[in-house]
XYZ file of C-alpha atoms in Angstrom:
431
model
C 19.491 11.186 -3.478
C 22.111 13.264 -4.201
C 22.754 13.580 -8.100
C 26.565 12.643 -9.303
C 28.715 14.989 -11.486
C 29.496 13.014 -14.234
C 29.481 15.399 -17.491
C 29.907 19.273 -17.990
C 26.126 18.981 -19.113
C 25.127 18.851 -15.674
C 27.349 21.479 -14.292
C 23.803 23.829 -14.928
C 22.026 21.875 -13.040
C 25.013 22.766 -10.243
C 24.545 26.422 -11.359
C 21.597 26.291 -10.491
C 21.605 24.735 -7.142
C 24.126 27.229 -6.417
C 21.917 30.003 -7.328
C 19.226 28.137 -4.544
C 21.830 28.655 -1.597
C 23.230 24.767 -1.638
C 26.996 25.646 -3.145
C 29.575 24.985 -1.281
C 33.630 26.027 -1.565
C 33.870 23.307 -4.164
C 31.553 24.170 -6.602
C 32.214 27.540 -6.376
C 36.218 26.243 -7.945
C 34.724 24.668 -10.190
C 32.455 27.521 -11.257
C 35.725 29.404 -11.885
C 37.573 27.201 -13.278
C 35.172 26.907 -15.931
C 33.807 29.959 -16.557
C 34.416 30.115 -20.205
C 32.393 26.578 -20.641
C 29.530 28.220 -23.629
C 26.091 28.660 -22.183
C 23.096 27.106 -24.326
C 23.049 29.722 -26.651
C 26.666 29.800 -27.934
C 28.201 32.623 -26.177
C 31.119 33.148 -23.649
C 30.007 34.013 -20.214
C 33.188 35.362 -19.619
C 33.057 37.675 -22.769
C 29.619 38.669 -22.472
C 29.636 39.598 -19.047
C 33.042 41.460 -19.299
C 31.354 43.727 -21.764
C 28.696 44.072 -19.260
C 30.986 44.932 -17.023
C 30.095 42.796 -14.148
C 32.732 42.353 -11.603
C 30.887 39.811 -8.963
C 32.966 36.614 -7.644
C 32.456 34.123 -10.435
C 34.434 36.527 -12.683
C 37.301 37.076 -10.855
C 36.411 39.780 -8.538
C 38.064 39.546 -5.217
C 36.249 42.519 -2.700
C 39.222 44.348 -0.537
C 38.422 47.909 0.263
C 41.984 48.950 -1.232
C 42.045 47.919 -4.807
C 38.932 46.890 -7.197
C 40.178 43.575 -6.893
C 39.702 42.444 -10.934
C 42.463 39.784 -11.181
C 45.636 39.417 -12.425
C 44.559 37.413 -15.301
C 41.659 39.492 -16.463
C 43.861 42.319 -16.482
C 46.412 40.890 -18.585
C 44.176 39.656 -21.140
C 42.251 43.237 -21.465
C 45.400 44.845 -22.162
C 47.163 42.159 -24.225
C 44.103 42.112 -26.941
C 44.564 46.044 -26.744
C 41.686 47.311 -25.765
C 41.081 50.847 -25.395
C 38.117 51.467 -22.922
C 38.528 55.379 -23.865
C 36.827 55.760 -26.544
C 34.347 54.022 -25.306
C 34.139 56.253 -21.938
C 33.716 59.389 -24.131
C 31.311 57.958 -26.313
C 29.556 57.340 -22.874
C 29.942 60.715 -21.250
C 29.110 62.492 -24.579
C 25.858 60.618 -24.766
C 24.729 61.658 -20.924
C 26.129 65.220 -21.735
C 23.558 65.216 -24.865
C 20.745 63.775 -22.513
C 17.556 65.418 -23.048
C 16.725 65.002 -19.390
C 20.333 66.259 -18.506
C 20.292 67.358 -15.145
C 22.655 67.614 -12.044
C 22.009 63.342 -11.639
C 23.289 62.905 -15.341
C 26.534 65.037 -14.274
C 26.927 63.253 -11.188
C 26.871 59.670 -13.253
C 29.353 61.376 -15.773
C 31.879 62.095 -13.355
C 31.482 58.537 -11.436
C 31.679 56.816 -14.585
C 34.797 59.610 -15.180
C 36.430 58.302 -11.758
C 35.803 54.544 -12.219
C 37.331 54.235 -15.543
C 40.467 56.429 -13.575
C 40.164 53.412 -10.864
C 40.533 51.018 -13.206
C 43.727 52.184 -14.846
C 44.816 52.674 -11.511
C 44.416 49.548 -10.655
C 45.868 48.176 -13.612
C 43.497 46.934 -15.436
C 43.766 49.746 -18.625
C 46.877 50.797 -20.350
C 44.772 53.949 -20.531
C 43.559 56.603 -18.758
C 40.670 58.762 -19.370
C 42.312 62.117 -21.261
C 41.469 65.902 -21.841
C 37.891 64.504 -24.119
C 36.634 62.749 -21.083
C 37.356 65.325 -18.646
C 35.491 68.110 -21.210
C 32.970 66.390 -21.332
C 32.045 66.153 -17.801
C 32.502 69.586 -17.055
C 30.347 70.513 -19.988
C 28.041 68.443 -18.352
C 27.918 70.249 -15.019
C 27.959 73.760 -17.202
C 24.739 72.505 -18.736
C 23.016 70.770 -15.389
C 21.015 73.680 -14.367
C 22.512 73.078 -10.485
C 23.586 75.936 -8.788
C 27.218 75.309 -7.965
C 27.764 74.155 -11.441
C 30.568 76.473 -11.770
C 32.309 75.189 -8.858
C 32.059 71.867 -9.713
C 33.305 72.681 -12.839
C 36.514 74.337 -11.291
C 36.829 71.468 -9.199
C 37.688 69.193 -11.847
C 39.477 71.785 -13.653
C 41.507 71.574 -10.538
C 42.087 68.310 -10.896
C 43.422 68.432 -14.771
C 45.956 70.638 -13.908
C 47.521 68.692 -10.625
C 47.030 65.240 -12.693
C 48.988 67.359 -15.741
C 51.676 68.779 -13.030
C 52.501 64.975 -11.987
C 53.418 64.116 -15.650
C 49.792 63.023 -17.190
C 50.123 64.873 -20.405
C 46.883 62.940 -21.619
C 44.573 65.486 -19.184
C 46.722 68.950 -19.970
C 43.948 71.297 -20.380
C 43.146 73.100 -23.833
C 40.967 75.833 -25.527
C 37.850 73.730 -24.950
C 38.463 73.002 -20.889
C 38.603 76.774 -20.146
C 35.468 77.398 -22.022
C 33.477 74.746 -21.006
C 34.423 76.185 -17.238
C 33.646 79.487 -18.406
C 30.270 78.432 -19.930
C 29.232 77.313 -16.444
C 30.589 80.088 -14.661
C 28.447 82.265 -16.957
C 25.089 80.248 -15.907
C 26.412 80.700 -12.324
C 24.582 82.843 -10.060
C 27.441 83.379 -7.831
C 28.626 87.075 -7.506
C 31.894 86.219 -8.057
C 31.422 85.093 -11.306
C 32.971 87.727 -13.130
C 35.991 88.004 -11.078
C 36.499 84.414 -11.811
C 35.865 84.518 -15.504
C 38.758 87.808 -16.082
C 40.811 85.193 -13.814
C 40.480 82.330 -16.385
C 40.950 84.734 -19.637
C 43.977 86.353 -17.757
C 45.562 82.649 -17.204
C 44.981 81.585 -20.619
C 46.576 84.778 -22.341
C 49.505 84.653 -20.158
C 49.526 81.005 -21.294
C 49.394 81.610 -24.876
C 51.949 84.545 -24.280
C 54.359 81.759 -23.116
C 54.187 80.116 -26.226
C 51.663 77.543 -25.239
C 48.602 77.634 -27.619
C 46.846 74.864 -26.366
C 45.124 77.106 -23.983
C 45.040 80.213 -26.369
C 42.134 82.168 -25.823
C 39.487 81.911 -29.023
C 36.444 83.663 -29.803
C 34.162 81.960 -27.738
C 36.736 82.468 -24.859
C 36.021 86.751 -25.092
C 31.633 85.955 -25.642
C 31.776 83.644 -22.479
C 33.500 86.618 -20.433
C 31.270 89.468 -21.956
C 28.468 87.675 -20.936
C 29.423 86.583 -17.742
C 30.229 90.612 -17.357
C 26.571 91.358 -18.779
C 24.814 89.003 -16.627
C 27.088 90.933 -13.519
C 26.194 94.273 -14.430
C 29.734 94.865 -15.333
C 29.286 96.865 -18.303
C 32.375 98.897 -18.456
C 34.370 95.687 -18.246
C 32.369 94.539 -20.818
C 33.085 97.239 -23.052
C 37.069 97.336 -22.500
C 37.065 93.531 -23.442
C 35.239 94.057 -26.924
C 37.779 97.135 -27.479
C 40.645 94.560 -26.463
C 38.779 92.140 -29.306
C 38.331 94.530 -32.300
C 42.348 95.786 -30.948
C 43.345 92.152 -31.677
C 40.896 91.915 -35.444
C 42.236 95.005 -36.517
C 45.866 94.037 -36.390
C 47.188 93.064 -39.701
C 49.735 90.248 -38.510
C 47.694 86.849 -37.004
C 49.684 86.197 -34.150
C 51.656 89.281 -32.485
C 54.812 88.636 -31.086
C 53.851 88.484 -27.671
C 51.360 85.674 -28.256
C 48.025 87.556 -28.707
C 46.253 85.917 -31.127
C 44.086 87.397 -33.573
C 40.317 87.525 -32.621
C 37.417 88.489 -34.281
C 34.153 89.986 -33.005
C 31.018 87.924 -34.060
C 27.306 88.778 -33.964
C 27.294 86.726 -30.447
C 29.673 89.656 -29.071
C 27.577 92.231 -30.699
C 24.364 90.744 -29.407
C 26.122 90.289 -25.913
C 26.795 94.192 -25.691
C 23.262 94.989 -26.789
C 21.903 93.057 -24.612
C 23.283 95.599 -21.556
C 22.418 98.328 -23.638
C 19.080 96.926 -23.791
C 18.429 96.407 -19.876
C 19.931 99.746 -18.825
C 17.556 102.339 -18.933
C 19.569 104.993 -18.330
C 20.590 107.716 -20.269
C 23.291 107.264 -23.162
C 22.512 103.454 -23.755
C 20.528 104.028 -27.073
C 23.233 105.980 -28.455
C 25.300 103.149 -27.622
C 22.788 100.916 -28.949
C 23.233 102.323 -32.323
C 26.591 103.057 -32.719
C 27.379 99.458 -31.876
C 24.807 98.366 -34.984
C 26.398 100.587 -37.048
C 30.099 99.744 -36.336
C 28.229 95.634 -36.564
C 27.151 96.827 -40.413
C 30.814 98.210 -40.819
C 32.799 95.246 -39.988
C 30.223 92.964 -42.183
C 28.655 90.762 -38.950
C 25.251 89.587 -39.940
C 22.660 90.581 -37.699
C 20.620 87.824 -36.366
C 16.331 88.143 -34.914
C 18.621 88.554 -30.985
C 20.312 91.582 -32.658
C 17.052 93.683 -33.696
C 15.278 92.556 -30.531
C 17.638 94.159 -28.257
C 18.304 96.912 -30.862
C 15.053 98.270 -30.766
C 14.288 97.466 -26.899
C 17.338 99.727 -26.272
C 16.479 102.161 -28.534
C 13.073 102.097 -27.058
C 14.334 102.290 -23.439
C 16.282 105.461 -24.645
C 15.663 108.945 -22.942
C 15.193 110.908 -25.971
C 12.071 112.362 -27.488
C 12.665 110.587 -30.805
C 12.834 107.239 -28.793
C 9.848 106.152 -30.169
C 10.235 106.985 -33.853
C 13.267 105.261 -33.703
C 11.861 102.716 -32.849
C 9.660 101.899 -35.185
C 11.794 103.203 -38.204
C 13.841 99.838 -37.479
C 10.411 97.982 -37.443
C 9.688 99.185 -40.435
C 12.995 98.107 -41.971
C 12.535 94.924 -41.037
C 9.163 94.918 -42.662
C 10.001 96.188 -45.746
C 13.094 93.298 -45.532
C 13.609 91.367 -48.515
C 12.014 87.982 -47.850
C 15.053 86.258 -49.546
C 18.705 86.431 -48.379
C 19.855 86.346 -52.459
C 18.315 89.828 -52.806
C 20.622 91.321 -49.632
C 24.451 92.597 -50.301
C 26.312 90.275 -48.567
C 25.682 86.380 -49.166
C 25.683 85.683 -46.153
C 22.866 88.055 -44.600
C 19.963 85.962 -42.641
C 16.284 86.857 -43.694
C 15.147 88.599 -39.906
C 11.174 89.876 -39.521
C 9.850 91.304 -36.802
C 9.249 88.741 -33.476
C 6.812 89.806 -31.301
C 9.291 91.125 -28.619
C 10.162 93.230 -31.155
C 6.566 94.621 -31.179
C 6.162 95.048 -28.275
C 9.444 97.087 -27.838
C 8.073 99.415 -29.831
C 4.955 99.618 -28.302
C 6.269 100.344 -24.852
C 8.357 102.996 -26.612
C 4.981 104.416 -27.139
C 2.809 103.704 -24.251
C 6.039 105.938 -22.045
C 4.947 109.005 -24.163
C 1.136 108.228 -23.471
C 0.884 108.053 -27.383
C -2.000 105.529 -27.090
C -2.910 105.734 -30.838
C 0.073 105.096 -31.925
C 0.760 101.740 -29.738
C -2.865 100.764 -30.328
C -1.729 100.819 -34.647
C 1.370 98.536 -33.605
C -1.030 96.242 -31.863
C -3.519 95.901 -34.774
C -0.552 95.719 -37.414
C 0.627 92.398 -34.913
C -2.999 91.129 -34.751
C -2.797 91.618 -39.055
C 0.204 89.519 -39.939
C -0.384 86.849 -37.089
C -3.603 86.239 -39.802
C -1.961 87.299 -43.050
C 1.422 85.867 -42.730
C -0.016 82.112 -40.724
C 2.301 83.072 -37.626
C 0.738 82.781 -34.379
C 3.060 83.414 -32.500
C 2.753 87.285 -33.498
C -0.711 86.927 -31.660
C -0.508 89.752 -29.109
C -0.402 88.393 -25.545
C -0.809 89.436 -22.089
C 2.654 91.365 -22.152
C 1.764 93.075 -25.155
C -1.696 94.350 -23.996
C -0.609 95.104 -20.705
C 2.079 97.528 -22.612
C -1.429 98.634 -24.223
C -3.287 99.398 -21.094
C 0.114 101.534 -20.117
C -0.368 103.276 -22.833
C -3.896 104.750 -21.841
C -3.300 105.094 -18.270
C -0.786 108.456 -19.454
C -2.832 109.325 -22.584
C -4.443 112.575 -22.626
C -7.464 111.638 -24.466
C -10.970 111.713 -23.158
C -11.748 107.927 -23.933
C -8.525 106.549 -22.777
C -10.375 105.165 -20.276
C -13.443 103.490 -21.778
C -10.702 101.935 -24.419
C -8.534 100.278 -21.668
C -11.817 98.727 -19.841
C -13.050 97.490 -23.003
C -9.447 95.910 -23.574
C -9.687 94.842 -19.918
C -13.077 92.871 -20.953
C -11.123 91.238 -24.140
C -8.474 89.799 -21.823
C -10.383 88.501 -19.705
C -12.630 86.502 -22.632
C -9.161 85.288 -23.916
């Protein structure tokens, strides 16, 4: 026997003959037209599911291929209590770009998410649309997603911010942070164009700020993005005219010439940038470079960091000059005899730095090139030492570090090189 609607308590029991496959055209009115009846436990359907962001039929959703289809009614009543889904969109996109398990999927999401909420103010249904936040934040998560076009995709929305920005959007015009965050991926790129591009995006932003527009004005991040995406190119010389351009632009005494160059300041990231090329070229004239970039670091006050001494001393190491070596390990020994607090340094602001074990074995590679075995064997006891003395294990000396050993006998004169690097050969192996 068919049951007979008779009060709105047993509209669920029609909800749930619907959800069984027996509704017909009339229920399904009736389901609409009373949508924001409360369910058992107290709550709105319509509100709930709203924030849920459900769009099937019973909520007004009405499928065409041209539109989302949210209706006219919903839409009004979003806008009219003034709500501003932006904030929220960021807060979304910020949280995927912070993901631990950010990948190329998480950037993908970001940028649907990105394109929906655009849909939806499209459509009508915001009086908002995403803005320059929400786009940075999706292309910082494609700089950070480890995929190998990053950079492209990262220039593709770029792309997009300026033609959205040329057809009167001022909410996407593209700042500071948009360039960088482009740059950052273009400097994880592996394309061989990457430094080509990056001197493109530095060139468009000075001429920008030139122009009197300082929303894009280049900063110092904007020069450390380039110099590294230089470094990782090989494109030292460029490299080096850039940080001349830099300490040009620190060493003028106005903040803002008149053509728009503003005033930029070298930081220990630049320095460590530079020294980093120093330190993989192992040609001649590096390690002087090496050094006279530490020294003019010292000069100008930048705090060097553990990055700074590492590639210091590998560069140093690297160097062509018979005094490589006790170069070398002079700066070790600075670092040893460091003061273990940063009060007891002359500038406040000096970081306490001892010796990593890259740093040791730097120095012992300096050695094993000059077949001092002795010597590199002391550097390797003095690491064994403090990993014990000072509770660090990670000053333990591995399997790059004896290896460097073993290098060392192979071109050492002495008669029991060879005994030493099979007994070390034995040790290794036990380990």
């Amino acid at each position: 026997m068919t049951p007979q609607l008779r009060t709105s308590s047993t509209s669920r029991k029609n909800k749930s003959i619907d959800r069984a496959g027996n509704n017909n055209n009339n229920n399904n009115n009736n389901n609409n037209n009373n949508r924001n009846d409360k369910s058992p436990n107290g709550k709105k359907k319509s509100r709930r599911n709203f924030k849920n962001g459900r769009t099937n039929g019973s909520y007004g959703h009405k499928k065409n291929n041209n539109s989302i289809g949210l209706s006219k009614s919903i839409r009004q009543r979003s806008i009219s209590k003034g709500r501003n889904p932006i904030i929220s969109l960021n807060m979304n996109l910020d949280s995927l770009a912070k993901s631990s398990a950010q990948s190329a999927g998480a950037a993908r999401r970001a940028e649907q998410l990105l394109f929906r909420v655009e849909k939806l103010y499209a459509d009508g249904y915001y009086a908002q649309p995403p803005d320059v936040v929400s786009y940075n934040v999706v292309i910082n998560c494609w700089s950070k997603s480890g995929d190998k076009k990053c950079a492209q995709h990262a220039e593709r929305l770029l792309q997009r911010m300026e033609e959205l920005y040329g057809n009167g959007n001022e909410a996407v015009k593209p700042n500071t942070i948009t360039y960088n965050s482009v740059l950052s991926a273009w400097a994880r790129s592996p394309s061989k164009d990457a430094s080509l591009r990056a001197l493109e995006l530095l060139h468009l932003m000075q001429a920008s700020s030139s122009s009197g527009d300082r929303d894009a004005a280049p900063n110092v991040r904007t020069y450390n993005l380039v110099i590294d995406v230089l470094v990782r190119c090989r494109d030292v010389a460029r490299a080096e005219g850039l940080f001349r351009d830099m300490i040009g632009r620190s060493d003028d005494d106005n903040d803002d010439d008149a053509a728009g160059a503003e005033r930029v300041t070298p930081n220990e990231y630049t320095y460590n940038a530079l020294l980093k090329a120093y330190a993989r070229d192992k040609t001649g004239g590096s390690a002087r470079k090496a050094k006279e970039l530490y020294d003019d670091m010292k000069r100008r006050d930048v705090v060097p960091d553990a990055y700074t001494y590492t590639n210091l001393v590998t560069a140093v190491a690297n160097g062509d000059s018979p005094g490589a070596a006790f170069d070398a390990v002079t700066i070790l020994q600075r670092l040893l005899r460091a003061p273990s607090s940063p009060a007891n340094t002359t500038t406040k602001r000096a970081k306490v730095v001892t010796p990593n074990k890259y740093i040791f074995t730097a120095v012992i590679n300096a050695f094993a090139r000059r077949g001092d075995a002795a010597a590199a064997r002391d550097i390797v006891s003095l690491m064994e030492r403090r990993s014990v003395t000072h509770a660090d294990p990670s000053l333990r000396p591995d399997c790059v570090c004896y290896t460097a050993l073993l290098n060392a006998y192979a071109r050492s004169p002495d008669k029991d090189g060879g005994e030493r690097a099979e007994a070390l050969l034995r040790l290794m192996s036990e380990e």
